[in-house]
GROMACS .gro file of C-alpha atoms in nm:
model
  374
    1MET     CA    1   2.830   4.850  -4.305
    2ALA     CA    2   3.067   5.047  -4.109
    3PRO     CA    3   2.927   5.392  -4.050
    4LEU     CA    4   3.136   5.681  -4.218
    5ALA     CA    5   3.132   6.035  -3.979
    6LEU     CA    6   2.988   6.329  -4.240
    7GLY     CA    7   3.165   6.617  -4.267
    8LYS     CA    8   2.860   7.004  -4.309
    9GLN     CA    9   3.029   7.091  -4.657
   10ASP     CA   10   2.689   7.050  -4.934
   11THR     CA   11   2.796   6.779  -5.146
   12LEU     CA   12   2.620   6.642  -5.486
   13VAL     CA   13   2.694   6.307  -5.584
   14TYR     CA   14   2.652   6.240  -5.955
   15LEU     CA   15   2.693   5.929  -6.182
   16ALA     CA   16   2.953   6.088  -6.472
   17GLY     CA   17   2.966   5.888  -6.803
   18SER     CA   18   3.217   5.815  -7.050
   19PRO     CA   19   3.181   5.795  -7.410
   20ALA     CA   20   3.171   5.397  -7.565
   21SER     CA   21   3.421   5.178  -7.806
   22GLU     CA   22   3.493   4.956  -7.994
   23GLN     CA   23   3.625   4.776  -7.677
   24GLN     CA   24   3.401   4.890  -7.381
   25PRO     CA   25   2.997   5.015  -7.390
   26ILE     CA   26   2.954   5.367  -7.172
   27SER     CA   27   3.063   5.329  -6.841
   28ASN     CA   28   2.992   5.542  -6.568
   29THR     CA   29   3.163   5.643  -6.236
   30LEU     CA   30   3.065   5.756  -5.931
   31LYS     CA   31   3.171   6.142  -5.831
   32ARG     CA   32   3.048   6.399  -5.634
   33TYR     CA   33   3.079   6.772  -5.608
   34THR     CA   34   3.136   7.007  -5.317
   35VAL     CA   35   2.982   7.344  -5.362
   36SER     CA   36   3.187   7.555  -5.110
   37THR     CA   37   3.512   7.413  -5.235
   38ARG     CA   38   3.383   7.362  -5.625
   39THR     CA   39   3.560   7.025  -5.581
   40THR     CA   40   3.534   6.709  -5.750
   41THR     CA   41   3.615   6.342  -5.605
   42GLU     CA   42   3.592   5.994  -5.734
   43ILE     CA   43   3.337   5.737  -5.477
   44LEU     CA   44   3.360   5.499  -5.664
   45PRO     CA   45   3.549   5.455  -6.004
   46LEU     CA   46   3.360   5.099  -6.261
   47PRO     CA   47   3.490   5.152  -6.599
   48SER     CA   48   3.336   4.892  -6.759
   49SER     CA   49   3.054   4.868  -6.557
   50GLN     CA   50   2.700   5.045  -6.648
   51ILE     CA   51   2.568   5.215  -6.320
   52ALA     CA   52   2.175   5.258  -6.326
   53TRP     CA   53   1.910   5.305  -6.022
   54ALA     CA   54   2.172   5.462  -5.822
   55ASN     CA   55   1.997   5.743  -5.444
   56VAL     CA   56   2.184   5.800  -5.205
   57SER     CA   57   2.056   5.686  -4.877
   58ALA     CA   58   1.860   5.847  -4.586
   59ASP     CA   59   2.135   5.941  -4.358
   60GLY     CA   60   2.375   5.989  -4.629
   61GLN     CA   61   2.624   5.813  -4.605
   62TRP     CA   62   2.536   5.553  -4.885
   63VAL     CA   63   2.522   5.497  -5.268
   64ILE     CA   64   2.234   5.205  -5.344
   65PHE     CA   65   2.300   5.100  -5.767
   66VAL     CA   66   2.341   4.815  -6.083
   67GLY     CA   67   2.579   4.764  -6.187
   68ASN     CA   68   2.788   4.484  -6.322
   69VAL     CA   69   2.892   4.203  -6.027
   70MET     CA   70   3.159   3.945  -6.167
   71ASP     CA   71   2.985   3.578  -6.099
   72SER     CA   72   3.203   3.257  -6.211
   73GLY     CA   73   3.329   3.436  -6.480
   74GLN     CA   74   3.074   3.630  -6.680
   75TYR     CA   75   2.895   3.985  -6.596
   76LYS     CA   76   2.585   3.993  -6.404
   77ARG     CA   77   2.329   4.267  -6.316
   78GLY     CA   78   2.325   4.282  -5.912
   79ILE     CA   79   2.194   4.594  -5.717
   80GLN     CA   80   2.520   4.677  -5.511
   81LEU     CA   81   2.584   4.958  -5.244
   82VAL     CA   82   2.902   5.169  -5.173
   83ARG     CA   83   2.975   5.398  -4.902
   84MET     CA   84   3.019   5.766  -4.937
   85ASP     CA   85   3.414   5.755  -4.905
   86GLY     CA   86   3.459   5.479  -5.117
   87GLN     CA   87   3.478   5.222  -4.862
   88GLY     CA   88   3.230   4.889  -4.830
   89LEU     CA   89   3.175   4.792  -5.167
   90GLN     CA   90   2.933   4.494  -5.176
   91THR     CA   91   2.692   4.373  -5.359
   92LEU     CA   92   2.344   4.247  -5.238
   93TYR     CA   93   2.159   4.055  -5.425
   94CYS     CA   94   2.269   3.920  -5.786
   95SER     CA   95   1.990   3.766  -6.000
   96GLY     CA   96   1.883   3.840  -6.367
   97ASP     CA   97   1.821   4.325  -6.440
   98PHE     CA   98   1.712   4.536  -6.219
   99GLY     CA   99   1.542   4.858  -6.180
  100TRP     CA  100   1.325   5.093  -5.966
  101VAL     CA  101   1.626   5.049  -5.608
  102GLN     CA  102   1.500   5.234  -5.388
  103LEU     CA  103   1.702   5.182  -5.023
  104SER     CA  104   1.433   5.268  -4.684
  105PRO     CA  105   1.484   5.525  -4.496
  106ASP     CA  106   1.657   5.271  -4.231
  107ASN     CA  107   1.796   5.156  -4.453
  108LYS     CA  108   1.671   4.833  -4.384
  109TYR     CA  109   1.528   4.691  -4.724
  110VAL     CA  110   1.552   4.745  -5.076
  111ALA     CA  111   1.266   4.727  -5.294
  112PHE     CA  112   1.286   4.698  -5.685
  113ILE     CA  113   1.162   4.519  -5.941
  114ASP     CA  114   1.343   4.200  -6.118
  115VAL     CA  115   1.358   4.245  -6.484
  116GLY     CA  116   1.498   3.853  -6.504
  117THR     CA  117   1.590   3.851  -6.833
  118LEU     CA  118   1.629   4.107  -7.062
  119GLY     CA  119   1.369   4.143  -7.322
  120SER     CA  120   1.140   3.997  -7.051
  121ASP     CA  121   0.780   4.090  -7.057
  122SER     CA  122   0.648   4.288  -6.846
  123SER     CA  123   0.422   3.967  -6.720
  124LYS     CA  124   0.811   3.799  -6.598
  125GLN     CA  125   0.889   4.092  -6.390
  126THR     CA  126   0.891   4.116  -6.033
  127PHE     CA  127   0.867   4.302  -5.725
  128LYS     CA  128   1.019   4.220  -5.458
  129LEU     CA  129   1.190   4.319  -5.139
  130LEU     CA  130   1.552   4.264  -5.027
  131ASN     CA  131   1.535   4.282  -4.587
  132THR     CA  132   1.980   4.403  -4.534
  133THR     CA  133   1.941   4.257  -4.149
  134THR     CA  134   1.850   3.891  -4.270
  135GLY     CA  135   1.933   3.822  -4.652
  136THR     CA  136   1.563   3.754  -4.750
  137ILE     CA  137   1.369   3.832  -5.069
  138GLU     CA  138   1.009   3.863  -5.053
  139THR     CA  139   0.769   3.863  -5.355
  140ARG     CA  140   0.466   4.078  -5.411
  141PRO     CA  141   0.236   3.852  -5.553
  142HIS     CA  142   0.143   4.020  -5.957
  143ASP     CA  143  -0.158   4.305  -5.962
  144SER     CA  144  -0.407   4.052  -6.252
  145THR     CA  145  -0.463   4.393  -6.422
  146HIS     CA  146  -0.147   4.636  -6.343
  147PRO     CA  147   0.168   4.360  -6.342
  148ILE     CA  148   0.441   4.631  -6.328
  149GLU     CA  149   0.465   4.820  -5.994
  150GLY     CA  150   0.759   5.009  -5.980
  151PRO     CA  151   0.859   5.144  -5.648
  152VAL     CA  152   0.910   5.509  -5.691
  153SER     CA  153   0.999   5.641  -5.308
  154TRP     CA  154   0.980   5.530  -4.927
  155LEU     CA  155   0.750   5.741  -4.731
  156ASP     CA  156   0.873   5.587  -4.497
  157ASN     CA  157   1.088   5.306  -4.357
  158THR     CA  158   0.739   5.074  -4.390
  159HIS     CA  159   0.508   5.268  -4.617
  160LEU     CA  160   0.632   5.280  -4.994
  161TYR     CA  161   0.477   5.484  -5.310
  162VAL     CA  162   0.412   5.263  -5.595
  163VAL     CA  163   0.331   5.312  -5.989
  164SER     CA  164   0.134   5.023  -6.180
  165GLY     CA  165  -0.018   5.001  -6.513
  166LEU     CA  166   0.316   5.073  -6.715
  167GLY     CA  167   0.305   4.810  -6.966
  168PRO     CA  168   0.131   4.840  -7.323
  169GLY     CA  169  -0.224   4.725  -7.278
  170GLU     CA  170  -0.168   4.773  -6.902
  171GLY     CA  171  -0.457   5.067  -6.903
  172SER     CA  172  -0.380   5.395  -6.729
  173PRO     CA  173  -0.123   5.467  -6.495
  174LYS     CA  174  -0.159   5.495  -6.140
  175MET     CA  175   0.008   5.554  -5.762
  176SER     CA  176  -0.029   5.375  -5.480
  177LEU     CA  177   0.094   5.373  -5.099
  178ILE     CA  178   0.195   4.986  -4.960
  179ASP     CA  179   0.211   4.904  -4.619
  180ILE     CA  180   0.497   4.645  -4.650
  181THR     CA  181   0.451   4.491  -4.279
  182THR     CA  182   0.117   4.399  -4.368
  183GLY     CA  183   0.119   4.337  -4.754
  184THR     CA  184  -0.191   4.608  -4.827
  185SER     CA  185  -0.210   4.897  -5.060
  186LYS     CA  186  -0.410   5.198  -5.095
  187GLN     CA  187  -0.427   5.389  -5.466
  188ILE     CA  188  -0.325   5.740  -5.395
  189LEU     CA  189  -0.343   5.923  -5.768
  190ASP     CA  190  -0.427   5.744  -6.124
  191LEU     CA  191  -0.183   5.972  -6.327
  192SER     CA  192  -0.335   5.945  -6.654
  193GLY     CA  193  -0.615   6.151  -6.788
  194PRO     CA  194  -0.680   6.312  -7.205
  195ASP     CA  195  -0.320   6.504  -7.210
  196GLN     CA  196  -0.195   6.558  -6.962
  197CYS     CA  197   0.135   6.574  -6.717
  198ILE     CA  198   0.118   6.477  -6.413
  199ASP     CA  199   0.403   6.459  -6.145
  200ALA     CA  200   0.396   6.389  -5.772
  201THR     CA  201   0.700   6.473  -5.493
  202HIS     CA  202   0.625   6.421  -5.125
  203SER     CA  203   0.736   6.667  -4.803
  204ILE     CA  204   1.014   6.625  -4.613
  205ASP     CA  205   0.827   6.576  -4.274
  206GLY     CA  206   0.637   6.269  -4.479
  207THR     CA  207   0.316   6.448  -4.359
  208GLN     CA  208   0.193   6.540  -4.686
  209LEU     CA  209   0.179   6.473  -5.081
  210PHE     CA  210   0.182   6.733  -5.365
  211THR     CA  211   0.124   6.715  -5.726
  212SER     CA  212   0.170   6.872  -6.048
  213ILE     CA  213  -0.077   6.835  -6.276
  214THR     CA  214  -0.108   7.048  -6.632
  215SER     CA  215  -0.419   7.007  -6.837
  216LYS     CA  216  -0.266   7.037  -7.267
  217CYS     CA  217   0.057   6.840  -7.232
  218GLN     CA  218   0.172   6.631  -7.493
  219VAL     CA  219   0.488   6.459  -7.567
  220VAL     CA  220   0.542   6.239  -7.917
  221GLY     CA  221   0.956   6.177  -7.877
  222TYR     CA  222   1.102   6.568  -7.849
  223THR     CA  223   0.842   6.759  -7.962
  224PRO     CA  224   0.613   6.829  -7.723
  225THR     CA  225   0.306   7.056  -7.654
  226SER     CA  226   0.233   7.198  -7.354
  227ASN     CA  227   0.081   7.431  -7.198
  228GLY     CA  228  -0.197   7.599  -6.916
  229PRO     CA  229  -0.400   7.588  -6.703
  230SER     CA  230  -0.199   7.380  -6.428
  231ASN     CA  231  -0.243   7.308  -6.112
  232ILE     CA  232  -0.055   7.192  -5.769
  233GLU     CA  233  -0.287   7.001  -5.549
  234VAL     CA  234  -0.186   6.931  -5.155
  235GLN     CA  235  -0.307   6.578  -4.997
  236SER     CA  236  -0.258   6.458  -4.689
  237ALA     CA  237   0.047   6.164  -4.753
  238ALA     CA  238  -0.167   5.888  -4.690
  239GLY     CA  239  -0.389   5.968  -4.942
  240GLY     CA  240  -0.757   6.126  -4.862
  241PRO     CA  241  -0.879   6.472  -5.030
  242ALA     CA  242  -0.702   6.734  -5.265
  243LYS     CA  243  -0.690   7.074  -5.214
  244THR     CA  244  -0.553   7.309  -5.490
  245ILE     CA  245  -0.307   7.557  -5.356
  246TYR     CA  246  -0.192   7.694  -5.690
  247SER     CA  247  -0.298   7.753  -5.996
  248THR     CA  248  -0.196   7.941  -6.357
  249PRO     CA  249  -0.464   7.944  -6.628
  250THR     CA  250  -0.119   8.002  -6.870
  251TYR     CA  251   0.205   7.822  -6.841
  252ALA     CA  252   0.278   7.454  -6.754
  253ILE     CA  253   0.378   7.287  -6.474
  254LYS     CA  254   0.628   7.017  -6.578
  255ALA     CA  255   0.781   6.887  -6.302
  256LEU     CA  256   0.747   6.936  -5.963
  257ARG     CA  257   1.000   6.862  -5.656
  258VAL     CA  258   1.028   6.917  -5.240
  259ALA     CA  259   1.245   7.196  -5.186
  260THR     CA  260   1.257   7.250  -4.832
  261GLY     CA  261   0.997   7.172  -4.539
  262THR     CA  262   0.858   7.528  -4.674
  263SER     CA  263   0.866   7.521  -4.982
  264LEU     CA  264   0.842   7.306  -5.359
  265LEU     CA  265   1.057   7.396  -5.618
  266LEU     CA  266   0.887   7.356  -6.013
  267ILE     CA  267   0.990   7.401  -6.399
  268ILE     CA  268   0.765   7.546  -6.604
  269HIS     CA  269   0.782   7.520  -6.963
  270ASN     CA  270   0.529   7.611  -7.251
  271ALA     CA  271   0.650   7.432  -7.586
  272ASN     CA  272   0.436   7.577  -7.787
  273THR     CA  273   0.318   7.937  -7.622
  274GLU     CA  274   0.406   8.240  -7.481
  275THR     CA  275   0.748   8.166  -7.323
  276SER     CA  276   0.870   8.406  -7.095
  277HIS     CA  277   0.772   8.235  -6.770
  278ASN     CA  278   1.023   7.917  -6.871
  279GLY     CA  279   1.261   7.818  -6.571
  280ILE     CA  280   1.300   7.700  -6.251
  281TRP     CA  281   1.088   7.862  -5.993
  282LYS     CA  282   1.005   7.749  -5.610
  283VAL     CA  283   0.700   7.853  -5.470
  284ASN     CA  284   0.620   7.772  -5.028
  285THR     CA  285   0.377   7.518  -4.987
  286ASP     CA  286   0.086   7.671  -4.936
  287GLY     CA  287   0.114   7.815  -5.286
  288SER     CA  288   0.241   8.190  -5.235
  289GLY     CA  289   0.529   8.311  -5.291
  290LEU     CA  290   0.595   8.251  -5.616
  291THR     CA  291   0.918   8.355  -5.742
  292MET     CA  292   1.144   8.302  -6.061
  293LEU     CA  293   1.474   8.154  -5.927
  294SER     CA  294   1.623   8.169  -6.329
  295SER     CA  295   1.468   8.165  -6.667
  296GLU     CA  296   1.546   7.886  -6.918
  297THR     CA  297   1.689   8.149  -7.150
  298ALA     CA  298   1.982   8.152  -6.935
  299ILE     CA  299   2.015   7.818  -6.895
  300ILE     CA  300   2.004   7.657  -7.273
  301LYS     CA  301   2.293   7.661  -7.504
  302ASP     CA  302   2.052   7.488  -7.757
  303ALA     CA  303   1.688   7.609  -7.746
  304ALA     CA  304   1.596   7.349  -8.041
  305ASN     CA  305   1.770   7.079  -7.871
  306GLU     CA  306   1.772   7.124  -7.475
  307GLU     CA  307   1.533   6.973  -7.199
  308MET     CA  308   1.549   7.080  -6.811
  309SER     CA  309   1.482   6.796  -6.590
  310PHE     CA  310   1.533   6.762  -6.242
  311ALA     CA  311   1.636   6.371  -6.294
  312GLY     CA  312   1.802   6.151  -6.514
  313PHE     CA  313   1.627   6.006  -6.865
  314PHE     CA  314   1.349   5.848  -6.683
  315GLY     CA  315   1.096   6.063  -6.567
  316TRP     CA  316   0.900   5.878  -6.345
  317ASN     CA  317   1.087   5.825  -6.091
  318MET     CA  318   0.940   6.066  -5.717
  319ASP     CA  319   1.293   6.019  -5.565
  320GLN     CA  320   1.375   6.124  -5.187
  321PRO     CA  321   1.369   6.542  -5.046
  322TRP     CA  322   1.729   6.455  -5.100
  323THR     CA  323   1.768   6.364  -5.507
  324ASN     CA  324   1.729   6.724  -5.553
  325THR     CA  325   1.833   6.966  -5.283
  326SER     CA  326   2.073   6.985  -5.067
  327ARG     CA  327   2.021   6.873  -4.688
  328ASP     CA  328   2.006   7.222  -4.603
  329GLY     CA  329   1.813   7.349  -4.878
  330THR     CA  330   2.040   7.616  -5.004
  331TYR     CA  331   2.107   7.477  -5.380
  332TYR     CA  332   1.902   7.232  -5.587
  333SER     CA  333   2.073   7.103  -5.929
  334ILE     CA  334   1.919   7.005  -6.289
  335GLN     CA  335   1.980   6.865  -6.589
  336MET     CA  336   1.986   6.942  -6.900
  337GLN     CA  337   1.920   6.647  -7.148
  338ASN     CA  338   2.055   6.661  -7.576
  339HIS     CA  339   1.774   6.578  -7.781
  340GLU     CA  340   1.996   6.652  -8.131
  341GLY     CA  341   2.203   6.255  -8.088
  342ASN     CA  342   2.509   6.379  -7.925
  343GLY     CA  343   2.484   6.245  -7.620
  344SER     CA  344   2.570   6.538  -7.465
  345VAL     CA  345   2.387   6.590  -7.095
  346ARG     CA  346   2.467   6.920  -6.831
  347LEU     CA  347   2.446   6.848  -6.484
  348LEU     CA  348   2.418   7.254  -6.309
  349ILE     CA  349   2.379   7.362  -5.991
  350GLY     CA  350   2.188   7.709  -5.834
  351SER     CA  351   2.097   7.859  -5.560
  352MET     CA  352   1.787   7.814  -5.352
  353ASN     CA  353   1.818   8.200  -5.340
  354GLY     CA  354   1.819   8.267  -5.669
  355GLY     CA  355   2.104   8.381  -5.988
  356ALA     CA  356   2.204   8.132  -6.300
  357PRO     CA  357   2.282   7.794  -6.221
  358VAL     CA  358   2.692   7.699  -6.354
  359THR     CA  359   2.752   7.356  -6.426
  360VAL     CA  360   2.958   7.186  -6.264
  361ALA     CA  361   2.957   6.828  -6.522
  362SER     CA  362   2.866   6.763  -6.884
  363GLY     CA  363   2.940   6.417  -7.053
  364VAL     CA  364   2.764   6.164  -7.228
  365ASN     CA  365   2.606   6.111  -6.884
  366ALA     CA  366   2.612   6.360  -6.619
  367SER     CA  367   2.299   6.263  -6.380
  368PRO     CA  368   2.212   6.380  -6.031
  369VAL     CA  369   2.223   6.087  -5.807
  370GLY     CA  370   2.109   6.248  -5.484
  371TRP     CA  371   2.308   6.571  -5.182
  372THR     CA  372   2.505   6.439  -4.859
  373THR     CA  373   2.752   6.645  -4.664
  374MET     CA  374   3.109   6.576  -4.649
   0.00000   0.00000   0.00000
């Protein structure tokens, strides 16, 4: 893993997709977009590969992802790593299929779920840790009550947030913090409740965990019904009493992300009631200074079918602070998904000072991976 000297220009890494054909499935290409120069650079073209679970390393030098690997004349799914300039492509692990891939801040561990063969039941899915220094694999035993444990975000080099209980009949989903040095875990959040939508994000310095809770929120396919009340709470990143820092009786907070050391990003979306506040907002980490960055009407082209989100199609990925906001806190990324069935996706970049975001990519896939500097 030879190091790469990074530049200082804010750069967003993203996945761009091309349509499927009779000869080839949908393929993805890793690209990066430099905001100051408005230029797009191809990092890694994989014309016959579907890339998934991509994220940027803490040092901004690497992209880790799941892709197709040729092994003994056959394509298999493998966890791969490539440097930001497209060099140093390597396969870290190849067996079965994978999900929830997360690289630790020091690049020493890769946490992931080995799902076995596609379509296998949840009892055969295994939470694993790959030590990139030694090449050894550690397997975490199944929790008998909640067998699926998906790593969603590293808090630091030795502590990892995981979500469990996502499978059918497994009860309520919960988020816990695992100490990988001891194997012990502590439940931090209960993620379920009658008609609740919950999102979480941890502070850049790793000391706090912020949670948004919307009480009246239901999603069935793309027929959501959501409105307030909503709260944003803060507690110690390692768990403990929660304190409400912001509350609204009217508006539904759909998603929450850390933006800077002192601010948070949130999406407000009321589906069937008063919609004047729908859009992207920022708020200080003490709950003050709520400010709209862009209204939903300035972004959405197809109100009946388009939906804003910070991440890709999978909703339970808490991600790292640099996933949705540039390293200097100047810009954020947002994705527009179209549920009409035409596969249209748009990726936009907006300013933390406000104004309508600008579309930088569109197609069957245009998913944010994370921010770096080049």
